[in-house]
mmCIF file of C-alpha atoms and ligand atoms in Angstrom:
data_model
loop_
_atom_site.group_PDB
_atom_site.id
_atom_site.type_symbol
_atom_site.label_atom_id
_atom_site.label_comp_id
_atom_site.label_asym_id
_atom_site.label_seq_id
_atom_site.Cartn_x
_atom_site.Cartn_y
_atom_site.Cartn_z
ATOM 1 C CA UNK A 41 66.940 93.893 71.743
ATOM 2 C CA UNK A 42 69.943 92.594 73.906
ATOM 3 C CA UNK A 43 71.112 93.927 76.719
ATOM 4 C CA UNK A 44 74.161 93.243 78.997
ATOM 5 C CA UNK A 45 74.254 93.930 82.941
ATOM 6 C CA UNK A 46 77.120 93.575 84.389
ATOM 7 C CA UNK A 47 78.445 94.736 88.438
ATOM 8 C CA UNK A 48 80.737 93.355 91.080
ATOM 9 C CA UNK A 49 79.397 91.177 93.640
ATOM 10 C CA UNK A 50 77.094 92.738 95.681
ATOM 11 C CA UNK A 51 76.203 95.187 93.060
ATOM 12 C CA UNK A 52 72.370 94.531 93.152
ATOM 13 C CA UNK A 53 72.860 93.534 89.597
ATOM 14 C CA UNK A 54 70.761 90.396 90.359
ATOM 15 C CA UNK A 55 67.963 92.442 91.241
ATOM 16 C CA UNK A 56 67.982 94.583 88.614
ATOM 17 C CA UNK A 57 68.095 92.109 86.162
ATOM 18 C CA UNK A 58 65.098 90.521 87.841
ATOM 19 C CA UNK A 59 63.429 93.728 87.700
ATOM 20 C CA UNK A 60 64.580 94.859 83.703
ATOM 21 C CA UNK A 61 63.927 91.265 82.331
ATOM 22 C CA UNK A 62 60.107 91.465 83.536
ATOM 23 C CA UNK A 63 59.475 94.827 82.782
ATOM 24 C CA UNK A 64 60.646 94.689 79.202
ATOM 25 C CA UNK A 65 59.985 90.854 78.637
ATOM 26 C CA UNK A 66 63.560 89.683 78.176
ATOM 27 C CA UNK A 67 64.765 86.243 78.038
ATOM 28 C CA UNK A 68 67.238 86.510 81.232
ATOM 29 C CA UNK A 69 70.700 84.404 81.064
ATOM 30 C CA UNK A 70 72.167 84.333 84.243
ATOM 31 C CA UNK A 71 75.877 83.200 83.922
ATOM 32 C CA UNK A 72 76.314 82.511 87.165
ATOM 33 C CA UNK A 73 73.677 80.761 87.461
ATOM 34 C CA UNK A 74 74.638 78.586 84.606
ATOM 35 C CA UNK A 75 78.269 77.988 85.552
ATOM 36 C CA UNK A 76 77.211 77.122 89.571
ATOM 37 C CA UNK A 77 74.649 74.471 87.965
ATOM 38 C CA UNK A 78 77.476 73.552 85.414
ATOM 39 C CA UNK A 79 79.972 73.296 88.516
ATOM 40 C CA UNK A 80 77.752 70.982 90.642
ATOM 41 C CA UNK A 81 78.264 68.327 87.801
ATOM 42 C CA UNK A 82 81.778 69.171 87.189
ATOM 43 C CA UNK A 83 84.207 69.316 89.973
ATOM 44 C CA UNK A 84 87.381 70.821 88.160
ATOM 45 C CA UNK A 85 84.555 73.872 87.800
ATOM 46 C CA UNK A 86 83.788 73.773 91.599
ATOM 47 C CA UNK A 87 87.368 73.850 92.379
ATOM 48 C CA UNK A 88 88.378 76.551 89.224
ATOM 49 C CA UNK A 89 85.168 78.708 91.041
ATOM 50 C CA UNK A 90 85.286 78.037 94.856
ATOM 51 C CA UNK A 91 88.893 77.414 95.449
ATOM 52 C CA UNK A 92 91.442 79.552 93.097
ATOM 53 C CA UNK A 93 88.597 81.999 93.124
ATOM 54 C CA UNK A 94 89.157 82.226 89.117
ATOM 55 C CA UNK A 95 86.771 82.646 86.240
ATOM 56 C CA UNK A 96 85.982 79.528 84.082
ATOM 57 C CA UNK A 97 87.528 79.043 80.505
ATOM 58 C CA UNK A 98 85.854 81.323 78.113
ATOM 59 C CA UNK A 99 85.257 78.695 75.486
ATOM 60 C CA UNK A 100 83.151 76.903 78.998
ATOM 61 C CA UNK A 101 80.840 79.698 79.846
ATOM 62 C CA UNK A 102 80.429 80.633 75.785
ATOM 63 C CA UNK A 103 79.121 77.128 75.356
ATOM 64 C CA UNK A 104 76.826 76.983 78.207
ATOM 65 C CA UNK A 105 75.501 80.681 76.996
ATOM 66 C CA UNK A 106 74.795 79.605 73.041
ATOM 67 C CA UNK A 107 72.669 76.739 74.741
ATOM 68 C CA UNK A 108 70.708 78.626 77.082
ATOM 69 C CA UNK A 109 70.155 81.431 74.290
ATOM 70 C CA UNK A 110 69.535 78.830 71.253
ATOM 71 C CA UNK A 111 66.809 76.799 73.980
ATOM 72 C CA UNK A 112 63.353 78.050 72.533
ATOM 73 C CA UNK A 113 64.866 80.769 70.590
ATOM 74 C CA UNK A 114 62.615 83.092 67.609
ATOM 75 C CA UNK A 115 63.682 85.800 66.261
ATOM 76 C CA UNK A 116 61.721 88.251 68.087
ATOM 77 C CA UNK A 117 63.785 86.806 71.321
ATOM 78 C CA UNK A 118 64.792 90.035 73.310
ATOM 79 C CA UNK A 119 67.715 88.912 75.806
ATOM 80 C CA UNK A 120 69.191 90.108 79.011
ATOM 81 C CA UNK A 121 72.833 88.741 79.694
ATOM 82 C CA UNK A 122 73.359 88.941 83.200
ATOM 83 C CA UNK A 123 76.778 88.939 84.057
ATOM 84 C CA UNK A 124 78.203 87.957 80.698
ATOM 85 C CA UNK A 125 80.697 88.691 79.325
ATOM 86 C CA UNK A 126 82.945 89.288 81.971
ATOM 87 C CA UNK A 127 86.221 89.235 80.123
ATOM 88 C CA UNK A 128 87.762 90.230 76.831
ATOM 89 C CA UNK A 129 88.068 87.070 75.557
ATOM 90 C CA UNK A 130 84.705 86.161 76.792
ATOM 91 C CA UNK A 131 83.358 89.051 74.749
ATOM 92 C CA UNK A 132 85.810 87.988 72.058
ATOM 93 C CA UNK A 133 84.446 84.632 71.116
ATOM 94 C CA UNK A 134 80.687 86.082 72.346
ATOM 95 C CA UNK A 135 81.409 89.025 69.765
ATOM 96 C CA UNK A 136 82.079 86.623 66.421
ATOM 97 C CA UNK A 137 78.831 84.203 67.215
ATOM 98 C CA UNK A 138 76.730 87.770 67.377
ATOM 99 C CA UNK A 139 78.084 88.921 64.078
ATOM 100 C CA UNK A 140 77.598 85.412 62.456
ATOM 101 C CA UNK A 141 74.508 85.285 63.968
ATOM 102 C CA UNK A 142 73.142 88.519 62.657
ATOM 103 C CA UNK A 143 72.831 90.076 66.326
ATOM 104 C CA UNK A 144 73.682 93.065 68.202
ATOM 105 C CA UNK A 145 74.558 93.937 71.596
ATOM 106 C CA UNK A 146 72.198 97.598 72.125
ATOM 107 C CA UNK A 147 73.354 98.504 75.097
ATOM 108 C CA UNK A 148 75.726 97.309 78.375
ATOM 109 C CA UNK A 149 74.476 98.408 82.076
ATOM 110 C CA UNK A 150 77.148 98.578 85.021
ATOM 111 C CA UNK A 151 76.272 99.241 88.332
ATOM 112 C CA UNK A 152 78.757 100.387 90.213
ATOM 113 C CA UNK A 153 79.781 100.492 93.780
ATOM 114 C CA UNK A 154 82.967 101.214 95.562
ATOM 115 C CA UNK A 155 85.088 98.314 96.526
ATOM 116 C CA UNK A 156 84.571 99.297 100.310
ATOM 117 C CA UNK A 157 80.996 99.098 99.886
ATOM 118 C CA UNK A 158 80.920 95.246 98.438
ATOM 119 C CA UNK A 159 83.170 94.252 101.081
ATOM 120 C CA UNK A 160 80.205 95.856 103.717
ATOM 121 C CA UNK A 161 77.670 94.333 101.646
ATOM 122 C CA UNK A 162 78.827 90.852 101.167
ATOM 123 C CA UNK A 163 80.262 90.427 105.014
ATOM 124 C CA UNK A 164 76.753 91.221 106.254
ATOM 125 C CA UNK A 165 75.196 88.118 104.169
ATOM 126 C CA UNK A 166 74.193 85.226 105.952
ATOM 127 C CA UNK A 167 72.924 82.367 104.576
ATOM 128 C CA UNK A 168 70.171 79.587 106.225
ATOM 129 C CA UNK A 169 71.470 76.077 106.109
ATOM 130 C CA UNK A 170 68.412 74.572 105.756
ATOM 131 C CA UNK A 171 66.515 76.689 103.062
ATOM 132 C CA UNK A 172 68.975 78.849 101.144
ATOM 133 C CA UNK A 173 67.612 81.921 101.966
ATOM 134 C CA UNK A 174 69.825 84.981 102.009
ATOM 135 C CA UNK A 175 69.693 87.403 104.665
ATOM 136 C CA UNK A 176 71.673 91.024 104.757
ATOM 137 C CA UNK A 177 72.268 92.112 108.774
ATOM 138 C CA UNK A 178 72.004 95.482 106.967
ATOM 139 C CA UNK A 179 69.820 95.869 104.427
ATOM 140 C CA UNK A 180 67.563 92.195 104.518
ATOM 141 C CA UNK A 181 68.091 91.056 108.370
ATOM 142 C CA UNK A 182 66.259 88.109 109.429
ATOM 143 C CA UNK A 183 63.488 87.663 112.000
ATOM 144 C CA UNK A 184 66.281 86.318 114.629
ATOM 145 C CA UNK A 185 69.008 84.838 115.497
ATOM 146 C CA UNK A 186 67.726 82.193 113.277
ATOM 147 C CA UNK A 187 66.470 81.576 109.578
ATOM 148 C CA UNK A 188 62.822 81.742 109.308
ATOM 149 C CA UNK A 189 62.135 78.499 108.599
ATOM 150 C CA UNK A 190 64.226 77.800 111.901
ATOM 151 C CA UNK A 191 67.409 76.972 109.698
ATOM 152 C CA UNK A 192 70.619 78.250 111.421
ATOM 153 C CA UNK A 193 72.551 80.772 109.769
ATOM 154 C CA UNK A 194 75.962 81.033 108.567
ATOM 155 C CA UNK A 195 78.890 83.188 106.948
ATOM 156 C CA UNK A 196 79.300 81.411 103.767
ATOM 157 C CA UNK A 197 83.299 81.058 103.142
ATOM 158 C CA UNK A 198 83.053 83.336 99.884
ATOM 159 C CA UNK A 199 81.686 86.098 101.681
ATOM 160 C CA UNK A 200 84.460 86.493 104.272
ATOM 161 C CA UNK A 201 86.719 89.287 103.414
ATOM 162 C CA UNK A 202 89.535 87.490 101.955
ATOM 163 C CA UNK A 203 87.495 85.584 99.410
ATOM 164 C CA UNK A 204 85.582 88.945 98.699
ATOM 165 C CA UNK A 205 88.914 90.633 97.932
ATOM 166 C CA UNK A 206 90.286 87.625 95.921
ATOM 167 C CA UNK A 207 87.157 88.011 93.689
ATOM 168 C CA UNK A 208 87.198 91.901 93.191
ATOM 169 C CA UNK A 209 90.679 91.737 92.146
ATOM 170 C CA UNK A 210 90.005 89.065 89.682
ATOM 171 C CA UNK A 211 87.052 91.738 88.325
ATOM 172 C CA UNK A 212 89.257 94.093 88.248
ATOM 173 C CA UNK A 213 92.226 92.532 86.054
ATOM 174 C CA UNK A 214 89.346 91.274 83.917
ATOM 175 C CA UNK A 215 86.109 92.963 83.905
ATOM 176 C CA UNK A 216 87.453 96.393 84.511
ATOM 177 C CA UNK A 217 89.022 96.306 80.705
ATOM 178 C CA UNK A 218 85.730 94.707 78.594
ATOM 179 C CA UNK A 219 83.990 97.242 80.199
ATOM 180 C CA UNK A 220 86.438 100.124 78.504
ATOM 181 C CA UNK A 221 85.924 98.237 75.298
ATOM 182 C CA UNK A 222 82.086 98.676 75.636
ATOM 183 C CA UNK A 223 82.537 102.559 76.699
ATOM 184 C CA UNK A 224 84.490 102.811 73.198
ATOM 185 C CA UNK A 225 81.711 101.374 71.382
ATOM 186 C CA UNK A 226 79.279 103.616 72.778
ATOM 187 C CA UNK A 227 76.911 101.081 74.450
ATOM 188 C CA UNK A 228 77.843 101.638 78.218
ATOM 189 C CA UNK A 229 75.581 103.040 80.577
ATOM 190 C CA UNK A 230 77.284 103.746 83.612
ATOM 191 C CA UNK A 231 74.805 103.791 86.942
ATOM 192 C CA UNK A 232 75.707 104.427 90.667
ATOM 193 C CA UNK A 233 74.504 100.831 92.454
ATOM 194 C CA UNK A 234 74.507 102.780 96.029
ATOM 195 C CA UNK A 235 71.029 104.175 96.000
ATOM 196 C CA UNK A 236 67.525 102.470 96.993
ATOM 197 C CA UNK A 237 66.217 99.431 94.422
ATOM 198 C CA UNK A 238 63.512 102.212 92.632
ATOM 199 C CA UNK A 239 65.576 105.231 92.282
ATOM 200 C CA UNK A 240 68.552 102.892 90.357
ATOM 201 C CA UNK A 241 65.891 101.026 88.484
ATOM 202 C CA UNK A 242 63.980 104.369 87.481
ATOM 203 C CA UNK A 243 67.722 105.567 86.727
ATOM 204 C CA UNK A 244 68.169 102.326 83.934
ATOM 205 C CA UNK A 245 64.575 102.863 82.011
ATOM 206 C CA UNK A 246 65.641 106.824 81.810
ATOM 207 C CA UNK A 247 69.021 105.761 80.385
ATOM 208 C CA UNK A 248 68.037 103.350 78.046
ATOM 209 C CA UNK A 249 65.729 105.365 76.875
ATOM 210 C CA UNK A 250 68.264 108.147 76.147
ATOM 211 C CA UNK A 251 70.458 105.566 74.258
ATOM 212 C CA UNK A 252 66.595 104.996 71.660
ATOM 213 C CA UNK A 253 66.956 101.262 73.206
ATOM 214 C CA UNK A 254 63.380 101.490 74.479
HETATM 215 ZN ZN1 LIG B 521 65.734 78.892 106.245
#
């Protein structure tokens, strides 16, 4: 079984995948995970990510997926993508290496939430300098004024407004039309993101249970 989740920033896609990949023993593959780690080694990436605000070439992020998938790969390897692929031409060159691979793609899961919404979610984030640890004044607020750990707390660049906007219009322009492609092939699952953890996790297991994935 392989499974795509895709959602703007924000999205609680993260979460979900967290949730979906233990409940049903997938293999998650976070992309962005794999391209921030990539970009700490590479600073064209950094720049290409953090700067222009752009998505990474697609040959990049396929190459850094076909590792993480191939590393302790059987056959009986179910997969979650998380947040791949996020373009057509990601899914383009993605597409070929499933068919020459023998694989499928059962089903694609998009969370979606309005573009007002991500903007509130992501300007409430702050982040502890000292541990990492992300706090949401809304939804995850922290003990304080400070970080638990004692760490003060900041509003990362990337989660001000303009970089928010900068990065939903790139999703837009390219995620927006992969996604249509999936709808045509009959593998979307379309779920509202802006409702509590449980009720949109309950709302994914009903789904893909629908579609005969599980
Ligand atoms: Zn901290």
């Amino acid at each position: 079984m392989n499974i795509v989740i895709l959602g703007p920033q924000g999205s609680g896609k993260g979460t979900q995948a967290k949730l979906l990949s233990k409940k049903l023993g997938l293999k998650r593959i976070e992309a962005g995970a794999l391209i921030r780690k990539e970009a700490e080694k590479d600073k064209e990436i950094w720049e290409t990510i953090n700067v222009k605000g752009k998505l990474i070439p697609a040959e990049k992020i396929f190459e850094l997926i076909k590792r993480e998938v191939e590393t302790g790969r059987n056959a009986a390897t179910s997969i979650l993508f998380d947040g791949y692929p996020r373009s057509i031409k990601q899914y383009k060159i993605f597409k070929n290496w499933l068919d020459e691979t023998g694989l499928k793609l059962d089903a694609v899961i998009l969370l979606e939430i309005s573009e007002e919404e991500t903007v509130k979610r992501l300007s409430a984030r702050r982040t502890c300098e000292k541990c990492g640890t992300v706090y949401n004044l809304i939804t995850n607020p922290p003990p304080g004024e400070k970080c638990k750990c004692g760490g003060n707390l900041v509003h990362r660049q990337d989660d001000k407004p303009e970089a928010i906007k900068k990065r939903l219009m790139e999703y837009k322009e390219k995620t927006e039309p992969v996604v249509e492609e999936f709808g045509k092939e009959g593998i979307l699952l379309e779920i509202d993101g802006e409702r509590p953890i449980d009720t949109i996790f309950d709302d994914i297991q009903k789904e893909l249970e629908g579609k005969g994935v599980i």
